Short mmCIF file of C-alpha atoms in Angstrom, two decimals:
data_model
loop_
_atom_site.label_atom_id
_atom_site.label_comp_id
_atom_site.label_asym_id
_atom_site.label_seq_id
_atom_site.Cartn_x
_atom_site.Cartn_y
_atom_site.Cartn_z
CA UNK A 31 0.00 0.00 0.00
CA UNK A 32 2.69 2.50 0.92
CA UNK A 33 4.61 1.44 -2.15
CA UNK A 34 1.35 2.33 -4.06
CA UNK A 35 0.98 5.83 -2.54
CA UNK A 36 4.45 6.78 -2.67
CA UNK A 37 4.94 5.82 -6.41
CA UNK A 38 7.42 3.56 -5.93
CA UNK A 39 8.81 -0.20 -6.08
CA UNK A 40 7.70 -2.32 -3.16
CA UNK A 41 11.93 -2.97 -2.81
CA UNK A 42 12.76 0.74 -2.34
CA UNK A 43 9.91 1.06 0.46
CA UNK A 44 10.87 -1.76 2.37
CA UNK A 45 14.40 -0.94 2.29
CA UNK A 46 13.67 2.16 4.10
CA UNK A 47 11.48 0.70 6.25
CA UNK A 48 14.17 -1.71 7.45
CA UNK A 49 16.70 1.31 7.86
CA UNK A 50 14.36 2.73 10.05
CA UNK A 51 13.84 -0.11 12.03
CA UNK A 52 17.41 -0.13 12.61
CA UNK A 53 17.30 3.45 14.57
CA UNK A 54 13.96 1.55 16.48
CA UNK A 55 11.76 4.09 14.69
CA UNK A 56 9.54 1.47 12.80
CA UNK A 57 9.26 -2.38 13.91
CA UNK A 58 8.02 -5.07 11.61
CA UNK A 59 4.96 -7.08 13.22
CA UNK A 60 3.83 -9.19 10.41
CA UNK A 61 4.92 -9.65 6.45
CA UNK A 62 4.19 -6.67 4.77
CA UNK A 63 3.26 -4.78 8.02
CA UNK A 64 5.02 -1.97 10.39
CA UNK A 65 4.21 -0.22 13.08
CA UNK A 66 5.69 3.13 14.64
CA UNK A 67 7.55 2.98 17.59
CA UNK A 68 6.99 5.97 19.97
CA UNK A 69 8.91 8.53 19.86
CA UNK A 70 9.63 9.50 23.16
CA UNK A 71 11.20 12.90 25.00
CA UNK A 72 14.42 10.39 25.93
CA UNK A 73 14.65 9.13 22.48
CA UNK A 74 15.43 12.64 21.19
CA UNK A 75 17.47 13.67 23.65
CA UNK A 76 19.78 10.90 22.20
CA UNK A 77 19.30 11.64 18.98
CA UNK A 78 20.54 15.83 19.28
CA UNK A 79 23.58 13.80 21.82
CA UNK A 80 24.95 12.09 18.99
CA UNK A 81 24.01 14.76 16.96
CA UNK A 82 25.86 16.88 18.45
CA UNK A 83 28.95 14.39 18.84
CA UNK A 84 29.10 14.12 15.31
CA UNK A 85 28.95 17.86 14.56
CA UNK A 86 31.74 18.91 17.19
CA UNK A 87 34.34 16.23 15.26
CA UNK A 88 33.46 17.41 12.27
CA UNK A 89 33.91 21.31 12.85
CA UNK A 90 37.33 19.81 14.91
CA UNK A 91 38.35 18.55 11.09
CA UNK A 92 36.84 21.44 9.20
CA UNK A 93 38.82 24.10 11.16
CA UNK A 94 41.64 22.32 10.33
CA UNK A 95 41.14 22.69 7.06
CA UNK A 96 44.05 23.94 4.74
CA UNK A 97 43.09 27.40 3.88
CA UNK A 98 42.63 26.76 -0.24
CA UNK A 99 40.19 24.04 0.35
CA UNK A 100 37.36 24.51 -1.45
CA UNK A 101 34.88 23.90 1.31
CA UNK A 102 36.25 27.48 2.75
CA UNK A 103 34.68 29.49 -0.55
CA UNK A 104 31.36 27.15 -0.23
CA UNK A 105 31.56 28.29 4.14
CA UNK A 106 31.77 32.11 3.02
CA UNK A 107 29.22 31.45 0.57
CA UNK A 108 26.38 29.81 2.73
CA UNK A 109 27.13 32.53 5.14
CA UNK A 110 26.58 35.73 2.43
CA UNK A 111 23.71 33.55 2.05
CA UNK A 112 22.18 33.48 5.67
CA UNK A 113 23.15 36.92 5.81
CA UNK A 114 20.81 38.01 2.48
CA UNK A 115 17.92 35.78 4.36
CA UNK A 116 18.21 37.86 7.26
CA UNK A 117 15.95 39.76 6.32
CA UNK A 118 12.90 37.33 4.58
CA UNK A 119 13.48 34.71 7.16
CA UNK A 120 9.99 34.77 8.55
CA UNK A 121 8.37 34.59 4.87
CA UNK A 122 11.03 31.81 3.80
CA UNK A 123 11.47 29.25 6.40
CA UNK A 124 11.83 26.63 4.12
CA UNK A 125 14.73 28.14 2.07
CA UNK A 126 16.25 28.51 5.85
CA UNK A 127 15.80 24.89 6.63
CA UNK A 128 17.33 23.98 2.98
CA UNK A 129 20.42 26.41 3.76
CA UNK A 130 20.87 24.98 7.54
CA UNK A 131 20.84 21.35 5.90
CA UNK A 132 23.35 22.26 3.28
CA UNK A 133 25.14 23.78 6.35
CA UNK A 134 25.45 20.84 8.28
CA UNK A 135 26.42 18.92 5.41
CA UNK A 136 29.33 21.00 4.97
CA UNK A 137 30.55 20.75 7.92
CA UNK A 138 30.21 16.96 8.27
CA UNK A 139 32.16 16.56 5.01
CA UNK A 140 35.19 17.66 6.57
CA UNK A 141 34.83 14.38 8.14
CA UNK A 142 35.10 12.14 5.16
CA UNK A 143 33.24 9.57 7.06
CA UNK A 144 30.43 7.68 5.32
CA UNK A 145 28.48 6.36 8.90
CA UNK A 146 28.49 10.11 9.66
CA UNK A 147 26.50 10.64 6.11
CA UNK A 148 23.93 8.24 6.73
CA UNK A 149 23.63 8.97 10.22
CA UNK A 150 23.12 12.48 9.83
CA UNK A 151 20.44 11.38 6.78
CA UNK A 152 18.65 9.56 9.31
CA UNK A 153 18.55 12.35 11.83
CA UNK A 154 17.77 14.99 9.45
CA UNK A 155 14.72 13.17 8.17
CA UNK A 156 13.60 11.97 12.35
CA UNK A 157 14.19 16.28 12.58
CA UNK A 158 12.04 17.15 9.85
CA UNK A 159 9.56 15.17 10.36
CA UNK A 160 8.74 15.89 13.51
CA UNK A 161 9.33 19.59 13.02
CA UNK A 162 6.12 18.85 10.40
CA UNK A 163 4.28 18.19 13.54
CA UNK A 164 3.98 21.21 15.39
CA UNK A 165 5.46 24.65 13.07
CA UNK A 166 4.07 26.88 15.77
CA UNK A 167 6.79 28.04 17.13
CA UNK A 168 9.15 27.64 13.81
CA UNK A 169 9.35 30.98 13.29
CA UNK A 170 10.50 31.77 17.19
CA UNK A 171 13.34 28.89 16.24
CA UNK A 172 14.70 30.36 13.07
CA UNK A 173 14.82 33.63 14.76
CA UNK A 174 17.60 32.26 16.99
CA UNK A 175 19.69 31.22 13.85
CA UNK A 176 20.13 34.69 13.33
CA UNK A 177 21.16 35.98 17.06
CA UNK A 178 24.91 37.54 15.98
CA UNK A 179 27.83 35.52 16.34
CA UNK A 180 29.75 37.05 19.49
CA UNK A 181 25.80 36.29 20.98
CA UNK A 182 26.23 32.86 20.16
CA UNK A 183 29.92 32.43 21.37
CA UNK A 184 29.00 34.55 24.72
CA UNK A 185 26.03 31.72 25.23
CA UNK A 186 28.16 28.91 24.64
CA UNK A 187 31.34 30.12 27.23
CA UNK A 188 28.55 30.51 29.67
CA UNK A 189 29.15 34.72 29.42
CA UNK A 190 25.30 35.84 28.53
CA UNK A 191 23.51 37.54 31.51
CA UNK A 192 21.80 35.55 33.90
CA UNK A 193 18.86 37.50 33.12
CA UNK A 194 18.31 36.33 29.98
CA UNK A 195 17.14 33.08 29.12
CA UNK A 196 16.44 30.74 25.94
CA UNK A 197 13.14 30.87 26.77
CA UNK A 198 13.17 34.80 27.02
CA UNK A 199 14.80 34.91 23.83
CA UNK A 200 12.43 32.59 22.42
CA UNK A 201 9.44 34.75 23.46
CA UNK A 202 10.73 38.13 21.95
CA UNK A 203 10.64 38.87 18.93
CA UNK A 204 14.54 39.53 18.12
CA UNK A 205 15.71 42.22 15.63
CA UNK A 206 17.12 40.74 12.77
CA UNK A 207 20.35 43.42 12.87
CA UNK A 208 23.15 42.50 15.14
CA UNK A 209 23.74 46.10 16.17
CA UNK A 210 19.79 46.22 17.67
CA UNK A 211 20.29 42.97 19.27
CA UNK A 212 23.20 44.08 20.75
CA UNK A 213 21.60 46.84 22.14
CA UNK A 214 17.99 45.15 22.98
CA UNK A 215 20.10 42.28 24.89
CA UNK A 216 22.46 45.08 26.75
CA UNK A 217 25.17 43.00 25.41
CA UNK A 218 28.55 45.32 24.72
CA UNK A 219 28.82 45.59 20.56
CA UNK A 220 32.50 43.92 19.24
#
């Protein structure tokens, strides 16, 4: 049936199924039949673990880099483009979430390591999935992408006011400049 609806062979559906049952996402109860496995708070919490495992080795290799690799030009070029959807990131979401996966794709190449590749395949599709779910608060999300990058690096050394929260950011709705958010934040400019 789901070979039917998708359009394609019953061999290319059921070997997807199986390499979802692999990451206990799906589970095969009877020939020809498969049941989701819940998806559970725990479950994810693993999932953006390993996630972020994989993601910290591969930006290890990628700043080590030699400077005339090519994957430098394409790094300068998928940030011009964040930077030009600044601005039209709450009408195009979508081309965000197409730039943040060719992001992350980037910087997992630096990696040359195939189990990385499907890994991250698997994780990108669990991610967008369940994102499909619930867009409520998608916008609120993408926002954060944009928070300037001495924001970011001051959040992750643990230097961002104790007034301020995730959820506070979360809940505002953040200028898209990094000179306003500087300011809105009370966060000392560069």
């Amino acid at each position: 049936q789901l070979s039917k609806q998708s359009n394609c062979s019953t061999r290319v559906v059921r070997e997807f199924l199986i390499e979802f049952s692999r990451f206990n996402l799906i589970e095969n109860i009877a020939r020809g039949r498969w049941r989701m496995i819940r998806f559970e708070q725990g479950y994810a919490a693993n999932l953006i673990e390993l996630r972020e495992m994989l993601e910290s080795h591969a930006l290890s290799k990628f700043m080590n880099l030699p400077k005339d690799d090519p994957r430098w030009q394409e790094a300068k070029m998928l940030l011009q483009r964040h930077r030009d959807l600044r601005e039209e990131v709450v009408n195009e979401y979508q081309a965000f979430s197409d730039l943040d996966s060719h992001f992350h794709r980037l910087i997992l190449s630096a990696a040359n390591n195939p189990f990385m590749d499907k890994f991250y395949e698997i994780m990108s599709v669990i991610f967008h999935y369940h994102y499909q779910w619930d867009n409520s608060d998608l916008r609120k999300r993408i926002y954060l992408a944009f928070l300037s990058p001495e924001l970011q690096k001051a959040i992750l050394e643990g230097r961002f006011p104790e007034d301020i929260s995730l959820t506070s950011l979360t809940c505002q709705k953040l200028p898209l400049s990094w000179d306003a958010q500087h300011a809105l934040l009370r966060f000392p400019n560069p």
